[in-house]
Short mmCIF file of C-alpha atoms and ligand atoms in Angstrom, two decimals:
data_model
loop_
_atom_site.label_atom_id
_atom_site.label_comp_id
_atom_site.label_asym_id
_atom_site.label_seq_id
_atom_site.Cartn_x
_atom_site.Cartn_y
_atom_site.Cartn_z
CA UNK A 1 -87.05 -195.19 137.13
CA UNK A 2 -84.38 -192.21 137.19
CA UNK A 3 -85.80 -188.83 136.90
CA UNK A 4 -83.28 -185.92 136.65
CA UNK A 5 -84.44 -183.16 138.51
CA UNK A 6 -82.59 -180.28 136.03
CA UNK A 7 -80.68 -179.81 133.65
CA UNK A 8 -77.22 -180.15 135.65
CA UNK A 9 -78.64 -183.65 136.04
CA UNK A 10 -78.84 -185.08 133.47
CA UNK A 11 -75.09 -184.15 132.52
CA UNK A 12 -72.72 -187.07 131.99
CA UNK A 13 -73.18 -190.42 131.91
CA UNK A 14 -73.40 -190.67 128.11
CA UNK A 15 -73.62 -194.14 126.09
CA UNK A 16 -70.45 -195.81 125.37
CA UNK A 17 -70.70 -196.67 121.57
CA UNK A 18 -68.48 -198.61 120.01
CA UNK A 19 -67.93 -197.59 116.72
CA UNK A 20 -68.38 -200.68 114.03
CA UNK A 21 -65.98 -199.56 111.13
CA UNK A 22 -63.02 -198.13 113.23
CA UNK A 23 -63.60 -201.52 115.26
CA UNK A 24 -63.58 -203.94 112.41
CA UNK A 25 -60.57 -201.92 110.17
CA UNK A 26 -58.52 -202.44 112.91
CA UNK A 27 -59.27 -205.72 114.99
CA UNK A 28 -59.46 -203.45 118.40
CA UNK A 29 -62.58 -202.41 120.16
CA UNK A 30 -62.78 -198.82 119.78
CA UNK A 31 -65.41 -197.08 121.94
CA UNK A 32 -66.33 -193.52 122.04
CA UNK A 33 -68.58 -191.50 124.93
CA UNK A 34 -71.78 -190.01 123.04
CA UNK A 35 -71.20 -186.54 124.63
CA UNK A 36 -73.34 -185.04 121.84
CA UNK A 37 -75.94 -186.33 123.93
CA UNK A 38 -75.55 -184.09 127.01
CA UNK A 39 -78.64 -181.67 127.49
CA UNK A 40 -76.65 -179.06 125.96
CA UNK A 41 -75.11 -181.09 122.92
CA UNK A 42 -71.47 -181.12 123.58
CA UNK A 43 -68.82 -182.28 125.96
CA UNK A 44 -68.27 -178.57 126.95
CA UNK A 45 -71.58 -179.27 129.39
CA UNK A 46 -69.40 -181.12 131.49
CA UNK A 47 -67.12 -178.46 132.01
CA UNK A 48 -69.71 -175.76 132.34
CA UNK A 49 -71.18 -177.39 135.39
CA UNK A 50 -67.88 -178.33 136.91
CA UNK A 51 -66.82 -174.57 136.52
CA UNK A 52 -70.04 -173.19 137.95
CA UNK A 53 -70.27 -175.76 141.02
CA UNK A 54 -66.79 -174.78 142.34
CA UNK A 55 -67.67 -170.94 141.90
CA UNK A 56 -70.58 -171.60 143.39
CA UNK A 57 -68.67 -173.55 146.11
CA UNK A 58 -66.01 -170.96 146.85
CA UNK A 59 -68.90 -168.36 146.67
CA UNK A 60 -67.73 -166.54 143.79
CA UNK A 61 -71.33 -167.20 141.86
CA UNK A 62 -74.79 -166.23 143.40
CA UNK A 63 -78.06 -166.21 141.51
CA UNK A 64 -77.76 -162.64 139.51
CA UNK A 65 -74.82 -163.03 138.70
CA UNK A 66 -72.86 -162.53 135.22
CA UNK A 67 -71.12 -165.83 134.16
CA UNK A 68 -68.25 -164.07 131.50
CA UNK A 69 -66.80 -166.57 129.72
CA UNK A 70 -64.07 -166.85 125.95
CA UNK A 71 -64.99 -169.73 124.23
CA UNK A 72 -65.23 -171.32 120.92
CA UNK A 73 -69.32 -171.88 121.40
CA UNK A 74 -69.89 -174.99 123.02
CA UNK A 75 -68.80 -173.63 126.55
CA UNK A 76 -70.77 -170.97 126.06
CA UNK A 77 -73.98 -172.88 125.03
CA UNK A 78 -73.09 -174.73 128.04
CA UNK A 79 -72.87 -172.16 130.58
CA UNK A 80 -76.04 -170.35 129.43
CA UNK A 81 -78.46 -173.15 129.59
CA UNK A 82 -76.65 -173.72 133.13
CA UNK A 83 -77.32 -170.08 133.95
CA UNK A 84 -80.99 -170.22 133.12
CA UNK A 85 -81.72 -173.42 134.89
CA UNK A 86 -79.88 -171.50 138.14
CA UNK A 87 -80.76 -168.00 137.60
CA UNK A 88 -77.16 -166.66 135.81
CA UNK A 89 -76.81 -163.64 132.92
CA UNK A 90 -74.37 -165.54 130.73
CA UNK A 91 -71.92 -163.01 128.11
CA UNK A 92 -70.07 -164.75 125.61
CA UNK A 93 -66.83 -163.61 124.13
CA UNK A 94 -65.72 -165.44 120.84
CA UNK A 95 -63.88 -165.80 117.68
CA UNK A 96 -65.60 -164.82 114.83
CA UNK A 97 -64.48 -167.57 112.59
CA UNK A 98 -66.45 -169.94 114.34
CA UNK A 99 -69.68 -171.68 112.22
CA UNK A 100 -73.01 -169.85 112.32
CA UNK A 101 -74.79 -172.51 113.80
CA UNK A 102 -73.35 -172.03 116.80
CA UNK A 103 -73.59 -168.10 117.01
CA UNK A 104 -77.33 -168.68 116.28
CA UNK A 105 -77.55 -171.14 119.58
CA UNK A 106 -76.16 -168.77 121.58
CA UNK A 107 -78.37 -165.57 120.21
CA UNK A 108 -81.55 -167.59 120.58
CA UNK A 109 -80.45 -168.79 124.15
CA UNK A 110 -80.72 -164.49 125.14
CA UNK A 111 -76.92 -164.90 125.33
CA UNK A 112 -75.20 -161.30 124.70
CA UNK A 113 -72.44 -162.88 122.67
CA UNK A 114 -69.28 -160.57 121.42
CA UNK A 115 -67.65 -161.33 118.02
CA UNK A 116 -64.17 -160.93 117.99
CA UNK A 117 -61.15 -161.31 115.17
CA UNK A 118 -58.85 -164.14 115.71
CA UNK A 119 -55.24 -162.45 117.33
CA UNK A 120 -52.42 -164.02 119.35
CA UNK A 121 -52.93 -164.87 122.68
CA UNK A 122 -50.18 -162.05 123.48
CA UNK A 123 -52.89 -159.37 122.15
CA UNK A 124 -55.31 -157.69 124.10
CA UNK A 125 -58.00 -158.42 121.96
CA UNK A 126 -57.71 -162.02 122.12
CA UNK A 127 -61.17 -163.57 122.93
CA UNK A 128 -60.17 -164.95 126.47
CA UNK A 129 -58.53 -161.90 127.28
CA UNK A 130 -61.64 -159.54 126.61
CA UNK A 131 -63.77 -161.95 128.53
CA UNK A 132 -61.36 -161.46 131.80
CA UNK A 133 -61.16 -157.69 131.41
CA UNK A 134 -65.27 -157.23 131.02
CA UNK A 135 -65.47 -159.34 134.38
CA UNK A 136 -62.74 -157.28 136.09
CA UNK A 137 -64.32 -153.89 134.83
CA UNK A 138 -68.19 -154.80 135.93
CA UNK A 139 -66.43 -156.13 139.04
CA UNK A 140 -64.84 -152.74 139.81
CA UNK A 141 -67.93 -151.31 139.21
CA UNK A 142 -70.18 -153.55 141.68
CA UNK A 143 -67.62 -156.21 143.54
CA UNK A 144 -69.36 -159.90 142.71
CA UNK A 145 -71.58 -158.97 140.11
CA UNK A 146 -69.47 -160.86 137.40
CA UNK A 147 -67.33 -164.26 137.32
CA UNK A 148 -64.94 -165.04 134.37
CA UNK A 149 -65.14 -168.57 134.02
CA UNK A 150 -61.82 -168.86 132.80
CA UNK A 151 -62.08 -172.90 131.33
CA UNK A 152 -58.58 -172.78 129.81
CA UNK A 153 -56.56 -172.52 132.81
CA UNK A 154 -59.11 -173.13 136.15
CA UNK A 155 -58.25 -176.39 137.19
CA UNK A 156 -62.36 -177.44 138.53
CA UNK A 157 -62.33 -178.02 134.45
CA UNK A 158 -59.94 -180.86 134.24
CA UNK A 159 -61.08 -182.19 138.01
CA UNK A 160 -64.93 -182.65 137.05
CA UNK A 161 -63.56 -184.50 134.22
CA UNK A 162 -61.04 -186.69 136.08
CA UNK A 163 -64.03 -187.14 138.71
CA UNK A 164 -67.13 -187.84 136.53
CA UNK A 165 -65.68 -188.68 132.73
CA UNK A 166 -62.78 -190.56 132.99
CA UNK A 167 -63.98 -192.34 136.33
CA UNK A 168 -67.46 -193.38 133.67
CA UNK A 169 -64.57 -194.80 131.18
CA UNK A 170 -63.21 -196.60 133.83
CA UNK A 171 -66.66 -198.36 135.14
CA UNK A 172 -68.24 -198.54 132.16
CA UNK A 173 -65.18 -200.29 130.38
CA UNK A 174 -64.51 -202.25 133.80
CA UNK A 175 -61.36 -201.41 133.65
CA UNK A 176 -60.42 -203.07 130.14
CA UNK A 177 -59.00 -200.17 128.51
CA UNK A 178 -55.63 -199.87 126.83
CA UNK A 179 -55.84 -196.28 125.51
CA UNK A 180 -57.27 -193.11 125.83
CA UNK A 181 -57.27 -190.86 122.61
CA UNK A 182 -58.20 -187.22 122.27
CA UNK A 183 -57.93 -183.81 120.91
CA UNK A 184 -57.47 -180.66 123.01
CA UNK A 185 -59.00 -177.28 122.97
CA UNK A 186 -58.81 -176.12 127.09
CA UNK A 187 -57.10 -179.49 127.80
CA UNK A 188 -59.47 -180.51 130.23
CA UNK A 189 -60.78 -183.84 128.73
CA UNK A 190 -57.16 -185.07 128.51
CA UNK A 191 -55.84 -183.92 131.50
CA UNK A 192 -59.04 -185.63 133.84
CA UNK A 193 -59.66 -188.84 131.96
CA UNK A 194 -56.05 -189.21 131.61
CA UNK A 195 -55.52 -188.73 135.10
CA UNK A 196 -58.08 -190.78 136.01
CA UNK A 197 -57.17 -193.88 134.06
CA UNK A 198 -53.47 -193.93 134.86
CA UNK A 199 -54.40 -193.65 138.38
CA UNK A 200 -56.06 -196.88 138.20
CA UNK A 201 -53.45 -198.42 135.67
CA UNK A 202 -50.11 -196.24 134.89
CA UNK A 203 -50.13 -198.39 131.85
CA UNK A 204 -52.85 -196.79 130.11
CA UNK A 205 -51.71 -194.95 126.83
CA UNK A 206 -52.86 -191.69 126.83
CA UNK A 207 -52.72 -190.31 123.17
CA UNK A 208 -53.35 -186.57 121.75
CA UNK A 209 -54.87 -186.12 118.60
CA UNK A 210 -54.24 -182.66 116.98
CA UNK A 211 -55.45 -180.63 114.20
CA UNK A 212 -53.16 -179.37 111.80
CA UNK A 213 -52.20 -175.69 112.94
CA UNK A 214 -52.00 -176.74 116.56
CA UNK A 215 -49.15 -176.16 118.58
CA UNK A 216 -49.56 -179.09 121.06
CA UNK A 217 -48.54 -181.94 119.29
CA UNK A 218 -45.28 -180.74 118.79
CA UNK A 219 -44.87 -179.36 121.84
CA UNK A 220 -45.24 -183.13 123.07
CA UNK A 221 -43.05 -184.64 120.37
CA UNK A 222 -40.41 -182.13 120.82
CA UNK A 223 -40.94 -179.28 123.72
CA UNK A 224 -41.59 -177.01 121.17
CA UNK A 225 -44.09 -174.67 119.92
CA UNK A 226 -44.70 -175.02 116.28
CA UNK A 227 -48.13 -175.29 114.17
CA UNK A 228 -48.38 -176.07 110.42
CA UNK A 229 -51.31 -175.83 108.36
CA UNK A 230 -54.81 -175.14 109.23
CA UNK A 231 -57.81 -177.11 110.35
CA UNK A 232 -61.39 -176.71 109.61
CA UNK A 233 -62.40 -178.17 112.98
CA UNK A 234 -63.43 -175.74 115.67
CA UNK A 235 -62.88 -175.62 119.61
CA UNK A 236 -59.52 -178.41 119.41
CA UNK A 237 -56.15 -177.06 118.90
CA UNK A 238 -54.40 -173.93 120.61
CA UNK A 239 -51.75 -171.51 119.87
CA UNK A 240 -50.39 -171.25 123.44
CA UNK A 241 -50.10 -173.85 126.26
CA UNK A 242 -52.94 -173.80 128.60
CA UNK A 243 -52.97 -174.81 131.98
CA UNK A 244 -55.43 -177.50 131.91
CA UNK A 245 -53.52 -178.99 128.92
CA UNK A 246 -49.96 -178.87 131.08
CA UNK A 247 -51.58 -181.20 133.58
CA UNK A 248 -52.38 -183.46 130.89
CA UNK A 249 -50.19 -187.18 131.50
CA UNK A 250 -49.57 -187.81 127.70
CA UNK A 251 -47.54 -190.13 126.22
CA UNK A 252 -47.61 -189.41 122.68
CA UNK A 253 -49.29 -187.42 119.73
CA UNK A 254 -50.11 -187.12 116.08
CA UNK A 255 -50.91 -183.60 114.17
CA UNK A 256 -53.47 -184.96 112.15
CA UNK A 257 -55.15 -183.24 108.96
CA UNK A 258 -58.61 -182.34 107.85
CA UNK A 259 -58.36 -184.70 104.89
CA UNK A 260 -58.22 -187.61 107.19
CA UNK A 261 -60.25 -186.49 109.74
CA UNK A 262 -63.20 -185.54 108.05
CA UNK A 263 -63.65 -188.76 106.13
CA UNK A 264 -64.28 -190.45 109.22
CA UNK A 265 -67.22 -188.17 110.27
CA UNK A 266 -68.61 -188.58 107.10
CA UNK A 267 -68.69 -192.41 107.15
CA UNK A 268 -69.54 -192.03 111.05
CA UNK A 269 -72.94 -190.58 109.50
CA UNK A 270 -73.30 -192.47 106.63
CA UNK A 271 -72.99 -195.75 107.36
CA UNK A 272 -73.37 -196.01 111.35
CA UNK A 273 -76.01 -193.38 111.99
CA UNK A 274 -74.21 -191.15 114.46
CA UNK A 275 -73.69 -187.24 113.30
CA UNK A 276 -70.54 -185.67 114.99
CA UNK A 277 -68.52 -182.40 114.48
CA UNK A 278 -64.96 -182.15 113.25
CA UNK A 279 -63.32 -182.89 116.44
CA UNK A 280 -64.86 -185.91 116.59
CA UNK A 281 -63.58 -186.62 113.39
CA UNK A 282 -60.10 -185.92 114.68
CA UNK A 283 -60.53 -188.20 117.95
CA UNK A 284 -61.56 -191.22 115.67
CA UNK A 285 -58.75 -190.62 113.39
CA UNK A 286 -56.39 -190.90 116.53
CA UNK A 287 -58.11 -193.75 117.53
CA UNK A 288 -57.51 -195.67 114.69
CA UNK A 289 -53.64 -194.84 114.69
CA UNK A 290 -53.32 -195.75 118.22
CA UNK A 291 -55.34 -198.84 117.45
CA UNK A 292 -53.05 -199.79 114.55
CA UNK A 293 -49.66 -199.11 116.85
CA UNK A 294 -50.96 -201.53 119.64
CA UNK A 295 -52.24 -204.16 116.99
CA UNK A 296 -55.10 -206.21 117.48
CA UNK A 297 -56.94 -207.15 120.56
CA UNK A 298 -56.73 -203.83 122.27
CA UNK A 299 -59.86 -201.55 123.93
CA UNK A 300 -59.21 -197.75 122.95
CA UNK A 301 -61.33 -195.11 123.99
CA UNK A 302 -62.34 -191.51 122.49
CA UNK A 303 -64.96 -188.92 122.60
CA UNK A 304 -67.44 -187.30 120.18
CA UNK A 305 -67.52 -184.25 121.57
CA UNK A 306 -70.69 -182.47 119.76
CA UNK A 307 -73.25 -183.07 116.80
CA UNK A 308 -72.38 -182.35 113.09
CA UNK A 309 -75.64 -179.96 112.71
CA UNK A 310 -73.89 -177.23 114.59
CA UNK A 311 -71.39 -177.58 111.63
CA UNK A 312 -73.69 -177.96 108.74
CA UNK A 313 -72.47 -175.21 106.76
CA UNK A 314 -69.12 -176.30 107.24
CA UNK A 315 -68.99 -179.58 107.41
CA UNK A 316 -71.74 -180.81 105.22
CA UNK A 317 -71.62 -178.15 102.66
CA UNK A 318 -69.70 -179.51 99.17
CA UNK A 319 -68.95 -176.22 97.89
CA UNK A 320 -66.80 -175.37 101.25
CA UNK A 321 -65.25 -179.14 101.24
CA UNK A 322 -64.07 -178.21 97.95
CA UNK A 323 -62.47 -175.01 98.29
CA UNK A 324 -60.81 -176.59 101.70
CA UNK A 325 -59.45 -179.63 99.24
CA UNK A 326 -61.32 -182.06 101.53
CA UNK A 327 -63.36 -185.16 99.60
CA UNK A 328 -66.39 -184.59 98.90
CA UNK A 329 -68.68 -187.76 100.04
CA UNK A 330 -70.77 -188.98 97.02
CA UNK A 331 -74.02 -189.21 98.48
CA UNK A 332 -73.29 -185.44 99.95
CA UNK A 333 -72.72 -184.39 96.39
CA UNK A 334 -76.19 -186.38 95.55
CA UNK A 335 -77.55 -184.52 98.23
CA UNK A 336 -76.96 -181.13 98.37
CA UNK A 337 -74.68 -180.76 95.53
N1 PMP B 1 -64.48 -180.62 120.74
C1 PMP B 1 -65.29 -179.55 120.72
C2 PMP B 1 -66.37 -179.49 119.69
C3 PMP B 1 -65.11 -178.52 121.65
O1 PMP B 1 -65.93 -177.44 121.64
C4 PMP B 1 -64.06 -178.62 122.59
C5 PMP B 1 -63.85 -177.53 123.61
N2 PMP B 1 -63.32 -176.34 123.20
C6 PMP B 1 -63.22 -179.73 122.54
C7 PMP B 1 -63.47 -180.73 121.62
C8 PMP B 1 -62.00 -179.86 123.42
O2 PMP B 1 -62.24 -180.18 124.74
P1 PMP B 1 -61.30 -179.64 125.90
O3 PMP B 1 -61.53 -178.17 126.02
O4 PMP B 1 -61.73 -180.39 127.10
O5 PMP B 1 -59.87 -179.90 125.54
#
């Protein structure tokens, strides 16, 4: 019998799922970690707790503290149900394009969550850079009362996930994988599984998949910064180069659009049970291209990174499908049409 003893517990160690379609379309086995099933629903649990236990570490963090964080949601989510298991305040600063169903986690959770418009990274009023300066002010005010997480850049992001995730890939796969595919939001889940695996075999191809808009896949393919189009997926994709993401060992990447993407998280739910957000959708879609470039016979690996529900307006919603030019599933239509 395993019993967890809290909630930082019974982080990682999700079920490696190998997903039937993807599998059969393209004669390789392609697996994916369930990270929707941490405690806190997403893959961002995993960074939370490796951000807090090397504050906590380096004594930056003591109960009373307030954990400051920029995020998309899921880091946030993360980090508050960390703090309340160990005794943190958690503020949240974050776009205010991202889906309701997220905002509402965090509200309920007692988080004091900021809203803020979507500017360049350059601008002061950038999410991550309003989270820094409210940790810098309160710790001006009373030294060590705040701690800006900082998951884009701090590098205990991309080392709990070189440590715990990719090493889990590694064991649980016994060492039969071929590739490792993924988006990037912080750059974290690259940089540590990929770090992890090619430690153990350089040969391992590690693959980014990127939403349209994104400036990472190009900056792969061709050192530059460029992003085209838009994606309806949330937390993947940046506009600047982050420092998690620059320690990333990647061999190659696709920019890949909503219209495939989504598809595949449809189908994911339809026909094999499991409900994942849009970056899921993009991590399958890479895994299939991958799959198809190594041919037959090959083990490829991705993540789905949180559940669909905290999309459902979004995702699952026909009328925004339609006005995003993204298929709109039958049975959806049937459903909630
Ligand atoms: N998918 C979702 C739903 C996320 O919230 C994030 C994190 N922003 C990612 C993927 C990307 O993970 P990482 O930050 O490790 O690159």
């Amino acid at each position: 019998m395993t019993i967890h003893t809290d909630f930082a517990a019974a982080i990682g160690n999700t079920p490696l799922l190998r997903l039937r379609e993807a599998s059969e379309a393209t004669g390789c086995e392609i697996l994916a970690k369930a990270e929707f099933m941490n405690p806190g629903g997403s893959v961002k649990d995993r960074t939370a707790l490796g951000l807090i236990e090397d504050a906590e570490r380096r004594g930056l963090l003591r109960p009373g503290c307030t954990v400051i964080e920029g995020t998309a949601g899921n880091t946030g989510i993360g980090l508050a149900l960390l703090g309340a298991s160990r005794g943190y305040r958690t503020v949240v600063v974050m776009p205010d394009t991202q889906s309701r169903e997220k905002i509402d986690t965090l509200r309920v959770m007692g988080v004091d969550i900021r809203l803020v418009p979507v500017v360049p990274f350059t601008d002061p009023n950038h999410y991550a850079r309003v989270a820094k300066a409210m940790a810098e002010t309160l710790n001006a005010a009373a030294p060590g009362s705040a701690w800006f997480a900082d998951q884009f850049d701090n590098p205990a992001n991309r080392d709990w996930h070189e440590a715990h995730t990719g090493a889990e890939i590694w064991d649980e796969t016994d060492g039969k994988v071929d590739g490792f595919v993924c988006a990037a939001g912080t750059g974290g889940t690259i940089a540590g599984v990929g770090k992890a695996l090619k430690a153990r075999r350089a040969a391992i191809r590690i693959a980014l998949a990127d939403p349209a808009g994104s400036i990472f896949a190009s900056y792969v393919k061709t050192g530059e910064l460029v992003g085209s189009g838009t994606s309806i997926s949330e937390g993947i994709g940046n506009s600047r180069l982050t420092a998690n993401f620059l320690a990333a060992p990647i061999d190659q990447a696709w920019s890949i659009p909503d219209d495939e993407s989504v598809p595949i998280l449809h189908d994911l739910l339809h026909h094999e049970g499991y409900c994942v957000g849009g970056s899921s959708g993009v991590n399958v879609a890479g895994a299939i291209r991958l799959a198809r470039e190594l041919g037959p016979g090959h083990t490829i690996v991705t993540v789905l990174c949180d559940g669909g529900m905290r999309y459902q307006g979004k995702l699952f919603n026909p009328a925004f499908l339609r006005e995003k030019a993204i298929p709109v599933p039958a049975w959806l239509d049937r459903a909630l049409g």
